[in-house]
Every structure is written in C-alpha cells, then in structure tokens.
mmCIF file of C-alpha atoms and ligand atoms in Angstrom:
data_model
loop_
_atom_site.group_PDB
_atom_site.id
_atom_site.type_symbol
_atom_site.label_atom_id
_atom_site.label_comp_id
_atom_site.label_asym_id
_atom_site.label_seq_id
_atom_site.Cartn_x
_atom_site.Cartn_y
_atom_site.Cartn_z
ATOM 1 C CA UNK A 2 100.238 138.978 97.415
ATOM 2 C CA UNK A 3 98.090 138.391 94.525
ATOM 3 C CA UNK A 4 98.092 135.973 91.729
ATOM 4 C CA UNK A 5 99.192 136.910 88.151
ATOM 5 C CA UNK A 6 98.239 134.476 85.213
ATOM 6 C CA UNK A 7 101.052 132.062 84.890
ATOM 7 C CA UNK A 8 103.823 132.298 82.589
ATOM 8 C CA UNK A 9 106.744 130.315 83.326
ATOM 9 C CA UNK A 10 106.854 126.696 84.967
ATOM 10 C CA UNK A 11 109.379 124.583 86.803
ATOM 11 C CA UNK A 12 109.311 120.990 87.437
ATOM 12 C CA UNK A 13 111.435 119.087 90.173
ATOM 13 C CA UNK A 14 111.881 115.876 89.799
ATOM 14 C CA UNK A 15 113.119 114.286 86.647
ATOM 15 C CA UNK A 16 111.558 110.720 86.741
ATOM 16 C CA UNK A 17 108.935 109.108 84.605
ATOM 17 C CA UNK A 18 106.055 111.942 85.565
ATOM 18 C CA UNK A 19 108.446 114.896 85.641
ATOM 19 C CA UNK A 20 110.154 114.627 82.537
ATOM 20 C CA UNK A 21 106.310 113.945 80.883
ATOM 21 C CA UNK A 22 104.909 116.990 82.456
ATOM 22 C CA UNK A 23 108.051 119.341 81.538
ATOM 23 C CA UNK A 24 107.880 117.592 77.743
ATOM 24 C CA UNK A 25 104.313 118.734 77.766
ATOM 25 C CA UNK A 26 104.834 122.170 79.798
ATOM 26 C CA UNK A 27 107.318 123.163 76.858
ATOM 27 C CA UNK A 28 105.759 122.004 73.985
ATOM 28 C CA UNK A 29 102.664 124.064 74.899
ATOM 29 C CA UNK A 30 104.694 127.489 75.092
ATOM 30 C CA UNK A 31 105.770 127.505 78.332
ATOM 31 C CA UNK A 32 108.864 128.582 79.542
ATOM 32 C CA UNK A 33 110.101 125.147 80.976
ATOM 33 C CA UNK A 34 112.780 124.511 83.776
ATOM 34 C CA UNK A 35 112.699 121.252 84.693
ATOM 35 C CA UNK A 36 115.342 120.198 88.070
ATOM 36 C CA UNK A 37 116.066 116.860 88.220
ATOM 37 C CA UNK A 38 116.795 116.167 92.046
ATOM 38 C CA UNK A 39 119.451 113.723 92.056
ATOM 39 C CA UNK A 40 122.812 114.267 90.336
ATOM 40 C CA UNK A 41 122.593 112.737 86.779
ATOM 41 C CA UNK A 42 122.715 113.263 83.263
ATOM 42 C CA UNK A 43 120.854 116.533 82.011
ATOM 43 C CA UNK A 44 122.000 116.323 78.604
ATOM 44 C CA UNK A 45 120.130 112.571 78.355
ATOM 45 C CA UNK A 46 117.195 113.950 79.766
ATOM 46 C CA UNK A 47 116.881 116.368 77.252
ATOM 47 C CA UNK A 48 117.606 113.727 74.531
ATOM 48 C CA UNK A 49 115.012 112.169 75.887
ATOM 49 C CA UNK A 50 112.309 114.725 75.475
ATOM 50 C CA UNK A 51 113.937 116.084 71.433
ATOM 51 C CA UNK A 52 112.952 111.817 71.358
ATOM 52 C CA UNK A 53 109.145 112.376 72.093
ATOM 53 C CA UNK A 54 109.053 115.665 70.160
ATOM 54 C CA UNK A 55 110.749 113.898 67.287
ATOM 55 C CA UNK A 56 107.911 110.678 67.196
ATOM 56 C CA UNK A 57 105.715 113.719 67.152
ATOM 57 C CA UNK A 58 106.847 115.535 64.447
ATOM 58 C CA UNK A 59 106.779 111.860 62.646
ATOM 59 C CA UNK A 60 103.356 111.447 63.379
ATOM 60 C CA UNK A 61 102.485 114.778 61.999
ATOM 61 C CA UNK A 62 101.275 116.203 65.419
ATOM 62 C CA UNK A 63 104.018 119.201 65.364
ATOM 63 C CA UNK A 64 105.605 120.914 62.746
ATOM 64 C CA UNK A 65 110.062 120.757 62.691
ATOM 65 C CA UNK A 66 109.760 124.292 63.594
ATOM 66 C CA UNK A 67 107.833 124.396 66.550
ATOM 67 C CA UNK A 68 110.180 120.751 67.423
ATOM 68 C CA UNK A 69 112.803 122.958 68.108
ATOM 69 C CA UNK A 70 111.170 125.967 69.628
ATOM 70 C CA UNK A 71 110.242 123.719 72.261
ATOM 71 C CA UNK A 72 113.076 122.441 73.200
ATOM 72 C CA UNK A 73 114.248 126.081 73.186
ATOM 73 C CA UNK A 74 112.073 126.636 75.834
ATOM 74 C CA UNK A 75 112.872 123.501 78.064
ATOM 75 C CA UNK A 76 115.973 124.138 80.438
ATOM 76 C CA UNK A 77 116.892 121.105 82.167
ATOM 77 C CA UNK A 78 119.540 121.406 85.199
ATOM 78 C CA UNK A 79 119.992 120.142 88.649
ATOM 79 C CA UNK A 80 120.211 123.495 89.898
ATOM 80 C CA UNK A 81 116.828 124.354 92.197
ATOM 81 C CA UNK A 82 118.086 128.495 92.193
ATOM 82 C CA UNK A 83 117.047 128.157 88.668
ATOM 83 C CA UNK A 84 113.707 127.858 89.875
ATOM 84 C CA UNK A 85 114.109 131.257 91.250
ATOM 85 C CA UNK A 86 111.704 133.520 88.789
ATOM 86 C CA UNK A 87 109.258 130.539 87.576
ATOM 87 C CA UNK A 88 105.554 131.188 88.270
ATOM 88 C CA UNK A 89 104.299 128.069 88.869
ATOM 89 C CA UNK A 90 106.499 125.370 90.814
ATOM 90 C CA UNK A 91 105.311 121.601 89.870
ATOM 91 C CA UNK A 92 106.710 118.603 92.208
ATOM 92 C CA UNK A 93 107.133 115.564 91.065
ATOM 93 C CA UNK A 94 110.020 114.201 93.504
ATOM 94 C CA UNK A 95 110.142 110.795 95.972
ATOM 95 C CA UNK A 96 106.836 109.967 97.304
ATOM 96 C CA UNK A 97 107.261 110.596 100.647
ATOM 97 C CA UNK A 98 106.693 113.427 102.561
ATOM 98 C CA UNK A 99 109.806 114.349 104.425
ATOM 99 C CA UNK A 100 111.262 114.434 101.053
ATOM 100 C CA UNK A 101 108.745 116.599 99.523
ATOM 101 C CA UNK A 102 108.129 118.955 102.532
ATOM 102 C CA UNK A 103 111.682 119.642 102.627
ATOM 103 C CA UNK A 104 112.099 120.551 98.655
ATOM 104 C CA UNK A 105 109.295 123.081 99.820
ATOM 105 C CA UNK A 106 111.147 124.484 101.857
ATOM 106 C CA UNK A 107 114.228 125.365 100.223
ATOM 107 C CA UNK A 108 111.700 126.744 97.267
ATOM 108 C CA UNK A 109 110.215 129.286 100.047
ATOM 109 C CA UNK A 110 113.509 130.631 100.335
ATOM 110 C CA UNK A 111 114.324 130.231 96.207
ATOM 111 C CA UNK A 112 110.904 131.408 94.301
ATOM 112 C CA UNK A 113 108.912 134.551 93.864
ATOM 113 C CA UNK A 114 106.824 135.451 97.011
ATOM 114 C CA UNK A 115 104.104 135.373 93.933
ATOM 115 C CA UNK A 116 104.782 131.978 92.720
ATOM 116 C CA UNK A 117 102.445 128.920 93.082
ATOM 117 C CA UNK A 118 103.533 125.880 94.667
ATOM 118 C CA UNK A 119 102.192 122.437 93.781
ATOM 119 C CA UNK A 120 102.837 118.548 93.931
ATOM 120 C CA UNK A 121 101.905 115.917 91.567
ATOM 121 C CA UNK A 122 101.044 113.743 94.434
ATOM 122 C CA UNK A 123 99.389 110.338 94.305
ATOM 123 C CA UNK A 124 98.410 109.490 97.626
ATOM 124 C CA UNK A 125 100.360 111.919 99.794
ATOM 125 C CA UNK A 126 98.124 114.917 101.585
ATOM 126 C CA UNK A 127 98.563 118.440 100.110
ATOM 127 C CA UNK A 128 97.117 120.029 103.282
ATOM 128 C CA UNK A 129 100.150 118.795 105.082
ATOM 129 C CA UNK A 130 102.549 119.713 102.707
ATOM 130 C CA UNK A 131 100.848 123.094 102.006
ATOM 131 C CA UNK A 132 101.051 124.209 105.943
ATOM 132 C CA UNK A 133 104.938 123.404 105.883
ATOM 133 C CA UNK A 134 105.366 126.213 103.384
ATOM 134 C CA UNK A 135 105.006 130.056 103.914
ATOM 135 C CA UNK A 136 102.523 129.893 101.084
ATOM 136 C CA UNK A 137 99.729 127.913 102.223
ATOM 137 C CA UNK A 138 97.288 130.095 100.196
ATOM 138 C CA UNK A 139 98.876 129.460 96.950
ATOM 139 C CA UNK A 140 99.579 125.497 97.570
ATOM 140 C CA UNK A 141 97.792 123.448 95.179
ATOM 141 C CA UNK A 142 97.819 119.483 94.230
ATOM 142 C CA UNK A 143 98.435 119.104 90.538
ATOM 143 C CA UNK A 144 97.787 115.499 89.743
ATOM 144 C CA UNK A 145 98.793 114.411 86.104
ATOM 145 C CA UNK A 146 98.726 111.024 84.826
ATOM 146 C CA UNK A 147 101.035 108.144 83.600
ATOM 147 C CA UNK A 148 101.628 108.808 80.471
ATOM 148 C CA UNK A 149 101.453 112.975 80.950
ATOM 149 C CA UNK A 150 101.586 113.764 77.323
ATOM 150 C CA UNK A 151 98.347 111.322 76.269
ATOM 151 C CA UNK A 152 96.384 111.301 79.623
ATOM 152 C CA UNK A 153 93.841 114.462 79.034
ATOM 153 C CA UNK A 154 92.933 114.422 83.204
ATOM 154 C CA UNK A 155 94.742 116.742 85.615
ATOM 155 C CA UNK A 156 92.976 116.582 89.136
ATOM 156 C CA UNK A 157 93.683 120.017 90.605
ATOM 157 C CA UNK A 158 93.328 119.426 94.659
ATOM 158 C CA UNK A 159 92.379 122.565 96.924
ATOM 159 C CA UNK A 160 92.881 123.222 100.398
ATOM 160 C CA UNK A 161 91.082 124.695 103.146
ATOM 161 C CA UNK A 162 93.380 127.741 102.786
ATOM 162 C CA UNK A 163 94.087 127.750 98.553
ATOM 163 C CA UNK A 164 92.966 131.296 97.312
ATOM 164 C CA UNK A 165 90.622 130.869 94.371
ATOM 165 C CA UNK A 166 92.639 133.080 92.721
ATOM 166 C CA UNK A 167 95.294 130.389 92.507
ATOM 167 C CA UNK A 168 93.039 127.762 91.739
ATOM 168 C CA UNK A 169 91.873 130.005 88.472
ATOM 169 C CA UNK A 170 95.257 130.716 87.729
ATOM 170 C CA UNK A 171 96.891 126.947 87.772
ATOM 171 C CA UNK A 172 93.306 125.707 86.142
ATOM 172 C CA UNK A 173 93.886 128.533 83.439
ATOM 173 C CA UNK A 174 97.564 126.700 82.550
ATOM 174 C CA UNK A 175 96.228 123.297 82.996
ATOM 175 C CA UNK A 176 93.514 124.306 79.908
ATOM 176 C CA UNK A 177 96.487 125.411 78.237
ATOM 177 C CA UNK A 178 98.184 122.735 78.174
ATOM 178 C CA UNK A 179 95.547 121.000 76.168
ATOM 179 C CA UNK A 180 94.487 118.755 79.343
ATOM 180 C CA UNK A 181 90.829 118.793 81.310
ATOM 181 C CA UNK A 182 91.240 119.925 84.820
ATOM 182 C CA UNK A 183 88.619 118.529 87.664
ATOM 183 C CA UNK A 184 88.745 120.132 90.832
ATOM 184 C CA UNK A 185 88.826 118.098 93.928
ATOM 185 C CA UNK A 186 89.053 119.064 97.157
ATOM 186 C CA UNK A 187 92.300 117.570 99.069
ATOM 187 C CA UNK A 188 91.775 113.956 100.247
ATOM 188 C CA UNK A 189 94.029 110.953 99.933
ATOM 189 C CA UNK A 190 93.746 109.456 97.027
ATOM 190 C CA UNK A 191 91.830 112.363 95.337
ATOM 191 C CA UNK A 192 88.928 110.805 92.796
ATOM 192 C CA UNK A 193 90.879 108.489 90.738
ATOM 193 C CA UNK A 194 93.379 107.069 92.459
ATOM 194 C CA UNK A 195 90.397 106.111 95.236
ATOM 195 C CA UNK A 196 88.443 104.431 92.532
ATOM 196 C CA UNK A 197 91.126 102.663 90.589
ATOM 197 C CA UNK A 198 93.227 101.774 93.180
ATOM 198 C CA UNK A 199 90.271 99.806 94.785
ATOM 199 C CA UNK A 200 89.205 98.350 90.759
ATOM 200 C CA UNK A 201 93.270 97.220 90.674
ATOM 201 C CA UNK A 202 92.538 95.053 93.869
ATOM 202 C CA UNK A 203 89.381 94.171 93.667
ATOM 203 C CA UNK A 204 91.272 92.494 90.085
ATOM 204 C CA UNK A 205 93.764 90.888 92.226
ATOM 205 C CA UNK A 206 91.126 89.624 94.848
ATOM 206 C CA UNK A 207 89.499 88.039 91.714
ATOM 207 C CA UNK A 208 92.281 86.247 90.670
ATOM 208 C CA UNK A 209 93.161 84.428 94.074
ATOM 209 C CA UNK A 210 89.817 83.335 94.657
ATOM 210 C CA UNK A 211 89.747 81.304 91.105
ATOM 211 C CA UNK A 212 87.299 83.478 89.431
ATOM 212 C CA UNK A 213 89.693 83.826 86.226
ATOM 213 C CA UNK A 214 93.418 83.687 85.083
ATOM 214 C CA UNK A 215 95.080 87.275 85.613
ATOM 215 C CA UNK A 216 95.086 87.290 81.388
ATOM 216 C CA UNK A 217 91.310 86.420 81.226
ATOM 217 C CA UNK A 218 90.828 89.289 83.603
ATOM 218 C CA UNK A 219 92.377 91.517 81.851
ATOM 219 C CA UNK A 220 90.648 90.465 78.098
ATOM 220 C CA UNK A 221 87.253 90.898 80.040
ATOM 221 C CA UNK A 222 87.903 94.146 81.139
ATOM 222 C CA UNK A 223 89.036 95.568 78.198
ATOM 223 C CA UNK A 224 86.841 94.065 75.558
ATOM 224 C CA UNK A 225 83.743 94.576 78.367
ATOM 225 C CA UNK A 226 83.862 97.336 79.846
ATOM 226 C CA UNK A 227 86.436 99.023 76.524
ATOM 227 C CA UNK A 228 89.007 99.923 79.398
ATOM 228 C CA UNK A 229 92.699 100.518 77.451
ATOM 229 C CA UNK A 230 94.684 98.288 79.709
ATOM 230 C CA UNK A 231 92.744 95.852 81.811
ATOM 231 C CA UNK A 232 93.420 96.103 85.574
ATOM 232 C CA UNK A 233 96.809 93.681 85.784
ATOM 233 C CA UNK A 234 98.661 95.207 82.965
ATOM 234 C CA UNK A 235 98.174 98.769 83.942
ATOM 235 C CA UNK A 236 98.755 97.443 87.690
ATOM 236 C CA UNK A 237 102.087 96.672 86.135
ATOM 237 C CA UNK A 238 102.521 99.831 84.101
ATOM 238 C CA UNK A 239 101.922 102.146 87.171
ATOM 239 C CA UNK A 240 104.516 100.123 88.544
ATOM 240 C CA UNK A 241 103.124 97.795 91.258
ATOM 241 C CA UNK A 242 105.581 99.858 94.317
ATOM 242 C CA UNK A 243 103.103 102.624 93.398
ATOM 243 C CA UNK A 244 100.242 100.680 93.264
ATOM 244 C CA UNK A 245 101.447 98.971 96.934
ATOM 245 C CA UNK A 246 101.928 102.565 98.483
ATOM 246 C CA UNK A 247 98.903 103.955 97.330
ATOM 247 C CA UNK A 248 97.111 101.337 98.432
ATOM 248 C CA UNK A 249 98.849 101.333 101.958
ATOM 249 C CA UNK A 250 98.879 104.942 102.306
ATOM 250 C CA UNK A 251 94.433 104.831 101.110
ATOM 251 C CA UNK A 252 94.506 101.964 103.799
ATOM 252 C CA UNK A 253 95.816 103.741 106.650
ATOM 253 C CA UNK A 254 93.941 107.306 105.858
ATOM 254 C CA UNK A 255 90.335 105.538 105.609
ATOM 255 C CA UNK A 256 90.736 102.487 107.422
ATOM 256 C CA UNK A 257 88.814 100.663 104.186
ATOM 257 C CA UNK A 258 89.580 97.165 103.483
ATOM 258 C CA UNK A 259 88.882 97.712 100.282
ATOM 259 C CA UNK A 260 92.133 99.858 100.183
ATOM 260 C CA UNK A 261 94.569 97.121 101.873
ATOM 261 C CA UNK A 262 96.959 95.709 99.659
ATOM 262 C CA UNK A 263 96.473 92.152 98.667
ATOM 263 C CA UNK A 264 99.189 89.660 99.755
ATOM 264 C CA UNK A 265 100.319 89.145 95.699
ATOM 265 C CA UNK A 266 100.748 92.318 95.645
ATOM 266 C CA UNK A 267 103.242 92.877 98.745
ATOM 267 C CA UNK A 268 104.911 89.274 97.722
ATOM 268 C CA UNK A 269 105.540 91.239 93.917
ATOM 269 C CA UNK A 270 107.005 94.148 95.564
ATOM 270 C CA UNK A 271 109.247 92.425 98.389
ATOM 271 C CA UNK A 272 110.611 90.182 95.432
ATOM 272 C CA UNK A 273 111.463 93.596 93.331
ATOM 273 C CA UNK A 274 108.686 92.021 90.280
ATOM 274 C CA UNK A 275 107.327 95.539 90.107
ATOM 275 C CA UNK A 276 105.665 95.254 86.579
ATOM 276 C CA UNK A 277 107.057 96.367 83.106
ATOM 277 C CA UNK A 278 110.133 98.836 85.052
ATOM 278 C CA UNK A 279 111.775 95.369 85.848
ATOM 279 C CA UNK A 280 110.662 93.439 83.311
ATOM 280 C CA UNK A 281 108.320 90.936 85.577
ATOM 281 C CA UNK A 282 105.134 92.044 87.711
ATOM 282 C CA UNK A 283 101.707 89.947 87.333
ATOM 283 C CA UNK A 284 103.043 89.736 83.206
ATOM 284 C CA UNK A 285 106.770 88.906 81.976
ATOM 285 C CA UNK A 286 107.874 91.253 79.947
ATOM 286 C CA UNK A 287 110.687 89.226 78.786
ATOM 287 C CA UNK A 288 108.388 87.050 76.101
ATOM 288 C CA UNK A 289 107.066 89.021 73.106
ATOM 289 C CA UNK A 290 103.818 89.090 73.634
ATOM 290 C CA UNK A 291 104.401 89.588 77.244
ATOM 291 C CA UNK A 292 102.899 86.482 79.058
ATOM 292 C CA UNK A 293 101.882 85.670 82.722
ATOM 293 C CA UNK A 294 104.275 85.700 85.210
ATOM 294 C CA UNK A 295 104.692 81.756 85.374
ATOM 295 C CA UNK A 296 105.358 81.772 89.222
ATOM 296 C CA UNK A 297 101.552 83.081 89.155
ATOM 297 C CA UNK A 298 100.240 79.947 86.987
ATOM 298 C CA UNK A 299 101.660 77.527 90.293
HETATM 299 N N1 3HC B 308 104.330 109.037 76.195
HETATM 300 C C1 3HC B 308 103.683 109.837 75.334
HETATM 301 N N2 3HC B 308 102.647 109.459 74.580
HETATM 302 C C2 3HC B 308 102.279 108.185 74.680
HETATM 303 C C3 3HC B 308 102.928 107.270 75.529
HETATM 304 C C4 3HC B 308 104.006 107.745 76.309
HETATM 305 N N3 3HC B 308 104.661 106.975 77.178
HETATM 306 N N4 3HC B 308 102.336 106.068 75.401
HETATM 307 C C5 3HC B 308 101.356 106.247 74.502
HETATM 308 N N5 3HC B 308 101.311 107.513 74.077
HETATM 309 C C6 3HC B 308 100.374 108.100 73.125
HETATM 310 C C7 3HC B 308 100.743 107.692 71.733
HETATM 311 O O1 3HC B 308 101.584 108.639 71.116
HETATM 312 C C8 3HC B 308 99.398 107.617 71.059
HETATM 313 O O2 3HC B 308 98.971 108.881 70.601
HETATM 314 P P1 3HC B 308 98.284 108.999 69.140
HETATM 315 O O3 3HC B 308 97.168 107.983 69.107
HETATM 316 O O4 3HC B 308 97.802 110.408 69.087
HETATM 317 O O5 3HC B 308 99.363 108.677 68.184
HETATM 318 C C9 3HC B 308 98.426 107.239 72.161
HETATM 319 O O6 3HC B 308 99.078 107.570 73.384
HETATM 320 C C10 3HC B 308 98.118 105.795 72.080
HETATM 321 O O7 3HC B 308 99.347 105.109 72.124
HETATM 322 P P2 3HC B 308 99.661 103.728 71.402
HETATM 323 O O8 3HC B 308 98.796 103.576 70.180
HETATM 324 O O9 3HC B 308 101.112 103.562 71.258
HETATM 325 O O10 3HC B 308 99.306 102.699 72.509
HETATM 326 P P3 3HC B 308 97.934 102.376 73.112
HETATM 327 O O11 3HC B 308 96.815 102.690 72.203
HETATM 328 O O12 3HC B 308 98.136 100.997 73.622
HETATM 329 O O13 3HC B 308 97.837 103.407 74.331
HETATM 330 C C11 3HC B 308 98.138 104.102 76.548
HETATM 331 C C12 3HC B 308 98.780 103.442 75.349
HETATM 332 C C13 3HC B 308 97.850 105.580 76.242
HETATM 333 C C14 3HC B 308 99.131 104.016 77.690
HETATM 334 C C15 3HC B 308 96.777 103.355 76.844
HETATM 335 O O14 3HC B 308 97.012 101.987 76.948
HETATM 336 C C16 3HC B 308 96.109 103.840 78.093
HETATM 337 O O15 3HC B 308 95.435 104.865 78.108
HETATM 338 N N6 3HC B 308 96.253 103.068 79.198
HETATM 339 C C17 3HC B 308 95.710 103.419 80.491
HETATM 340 C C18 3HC B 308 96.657 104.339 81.181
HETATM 341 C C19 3HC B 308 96.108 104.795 82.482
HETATM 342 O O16 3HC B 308 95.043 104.416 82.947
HETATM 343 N N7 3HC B 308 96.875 105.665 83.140
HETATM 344 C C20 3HC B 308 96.529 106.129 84.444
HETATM 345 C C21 3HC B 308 97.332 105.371 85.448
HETATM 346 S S1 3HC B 308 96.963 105.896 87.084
HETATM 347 C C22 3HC B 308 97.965 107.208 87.335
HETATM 348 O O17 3HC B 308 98.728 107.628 86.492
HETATM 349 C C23 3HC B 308 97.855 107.826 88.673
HETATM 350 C C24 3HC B 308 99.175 107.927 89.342
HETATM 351 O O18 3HC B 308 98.941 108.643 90.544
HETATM 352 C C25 3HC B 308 99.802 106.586 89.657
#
C-alpha cells in the first residue's frame, strides 16, 4: 500500500491537546474531523475553537474570512465512522494503553487501508501500540505540545517497522502546519519529555532539601536561564497527574532514579492539587497573582 501526501486529518480525543491540535489542523487548510471519545457537547467544543480563532482574528493573526473558512473545515462529532476517509488519524485519547490500543483497533476496521495512524503520546510506547494494529508500517508517534497552537515542536517518533514513506508524508503535514518536526526514534519519553521531566524533579528535589522556596525557584529559572515558565509553574500547567505518570511510566522503562517521582509530587496528586486544572498544585490559583500553595510554606 503506498503513501499519498496527506490531505485530510482526524483527531480522537477532544481534551486539552486534541481540541489544540484539530484548532490548528483546520486553521492550516486541513480538512479537520475531530471525535471526541466520550459523549459530550460537540457544539461547545466547536465554540470553543470559533473562541481561539476569534482572539486571533483580534490580534490580527487571521483575517474574518479565513476565521470562518476554518471552522468550515473543522467537523466535530462523536462519531469514529466519520473517521472513515481521513488520511492521517491523530490520537490524543486517555493515557493508557488498553485505551489507546483498543481505539486502534476499531480504526483498522473504520479508515482507509492507506491512512496513517498516530498517537500524541507522552510517555506511552508507539512500538507497542503500532504492532496491535494491521498497519504497523504506517504507525507513527506524533508528539505536540501544551499549548498546540503556540508550541512550534512536534517530535515525530519512528518505529522499527515505520516506512519512510510515512515518516515523509506526516513530516510533510507537520511543516504545514507551521510547526518544526524532530525525528526521534521510539523510546519512552522521546527527547523532551526525558529531559524535562527529569529538570521538573530535579526542581522539586531542590525545594525539599532547602535550597530555595518553590517561587524563588521558579524566578531563577526564568530570569537565568530565560525559560517561559520556571519548572513549578509549568509542573502545574502540564497538570502535575501528567507530570506523576510520566515520571512513573520514565521510572519503570529505565529504571533511573532520576525519573522517580518525588514524594510532593505523589502527596499533590493523591490529594487531587493537580496544578492550575484544580485551581491548587505547588501555586494557588485562587489568589491573583497566584501564590504558593500555603500547605507547602509548613
Ligand atoms: N492556546 C493558544 N495560544 C496560546 C495559549 C493557548 N492556551 N497560551 C498562550 N498562547 C499564545 C498566545 O496567543 C501568544 O501568542 P502571540 O505572542 O503570538 O500573541 C503566545 O502564546 C504567548 O502567550 P501570552 O503572551 O498570553 O503568555 P505567555 O507569554 O506567558 O506565554 C506560554 C504562555 C506560551 C504558555 C509560555 O508561558 C510558554 O511557552 N510556557 C512553556 C510551555 C511549555 O513548556 N510547554 C511544554 C510542556 S511539556 C508538554 O507539553 C509535553 C506533554 O507530553 C506533557
């Protein structure tokens, strides 16, 4: 079967990620259908991305016009047969394999014997995922970043089986989309996540052995080393459950103690303080300016 330049794209999985990669599928020129996997709202969804369109068009970054030929192009259902003629499948669904493996395998029966699977994956293995499907050559990671429309970087993970062919044509959209594609080959964690993951606790290591307060951390890694968000308040922004299972699923690949996940952090998570989502992670987000969580300043 071989590989045709991609023009169409579908996106399961409707959360944070999802609905920033379909925003950004669409607005590019793509033919968009984005599934959302659990019942819900469509309609609010799609509200949602006219939203981010419309701050654009206020910014001056898109014209009215081209506004609404976007959202012409973004179909937004919870219907996976509308997948059914897309080129170019991206998952961004539960983090957890099971899950994911078995969305895969409804698609196999659903999609094009053409069309190009892929997962948006953090810290979950595409080779697994990939040998689950009847696709295995055309089974690519696809790793965009939180926010997708502002974070250039899309880490495009190969297998021992991808056909280059695949990997030209899924790089090819990627450029098209305005973002910089690295190629990595598939490994937990890929390159980012395995650097900043360990940076994010190596922070929180910091801070329980008295070096500085988690606010002081953050100013010195932003004003020293002219990071965006120091390594607590983008901790937070990930959304520290993330940060948790990245770190435990890094932990148990590579056996690193530089991956395991700091007590603070698990103590966050079992208490449901998982950053800005619920209002209270290593910052409240309650006060504005957000300040330190005070049971951190005990
Ligand atoms: N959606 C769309 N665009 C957004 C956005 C959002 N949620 N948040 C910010 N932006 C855009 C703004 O429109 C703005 O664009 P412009 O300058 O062209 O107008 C630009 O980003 C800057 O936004 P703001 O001025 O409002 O805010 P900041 O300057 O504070 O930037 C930030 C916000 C882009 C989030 C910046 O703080 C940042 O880059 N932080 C680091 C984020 C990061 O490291 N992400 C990676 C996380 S790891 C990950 O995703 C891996 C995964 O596997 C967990």
């Amino acid at each position: 079967m071989s590989v045709t330049k991609i023009q169409s794209i579908g996106v399961l999985g409707a959360g944070q990620m999802g609905l920033g990669i379909a925003q950004v599928t669409a607005k590019a020129g793509f033919p968009t259908t984005l599934v959302k996997a659990t019942p819900g709202d469509t309609d609010a969804l799609k509200k949602r991305v006219e939203g981010a369109y419309g701050r654009d068009v206020d910014k001056g970054r898109m014209e009215a016009a081209d506004r609404d030929a976007a959202l012409g192009r973004l179909n937004v259902t919870t219907s996976l047969d509308q997948l059914a003629g897309v080129d170019l499948v991206i998952e961004s669904i539960l983090e957890d394999l099971g899950t994911k493996r078995e969305a895969f395998d409804r698609l196999d029966a659903i999609c094009g014997d053409g069309a190009i699977f892929s997962s948006n994956t953090s810290t979950l293995g595409i080779t697994e995922m990939a040998v689950a499907t009847k696709r295995p050559q055309r089974f690519l990671g696809v790793h965009f970043f939180n926010p997708a429309p502002a974070m250039k970087l899309v880490e495009i993970a190969t297998t021992l089986m991808t056909d280059p062919a695949a990997t030209q044509a899924v790089s090819e959209a990627i450029s098209a989309l305005g973002k910089t594609p690295v190629l990595v080959k598939d490994s937990t964690g890929f390159v980012v996540n395995r650097l900043l993951v360990p940076y994010m606790i190596d922070a929180m290591h910091e801070w329980s052995r008295g070096t500085a307060s988690i606010d002081d951390i953050d100013t010195a890694m932003c004003n020293g080393a002219a990071h965006p968000m120091g390594p607590f308040t983008l901790a937070d922004y990930i959304g520290l459950d993330v940060v948790f299972h990245m770190a435990t699923n890094l932990y148990e690949e590579y056996g690193e103690p530089r991956f395991a996940p700091p007590p603070v952090l698990r103590r966050l998570m079992l208490t449901g303080q998982l950053g800005r989502k619920t209002k209270r992670g290593f910052y409240d987000y309650g006060a504005k300016p957000a300040v330190v969580n005070e049971a951190l300043t005990r």
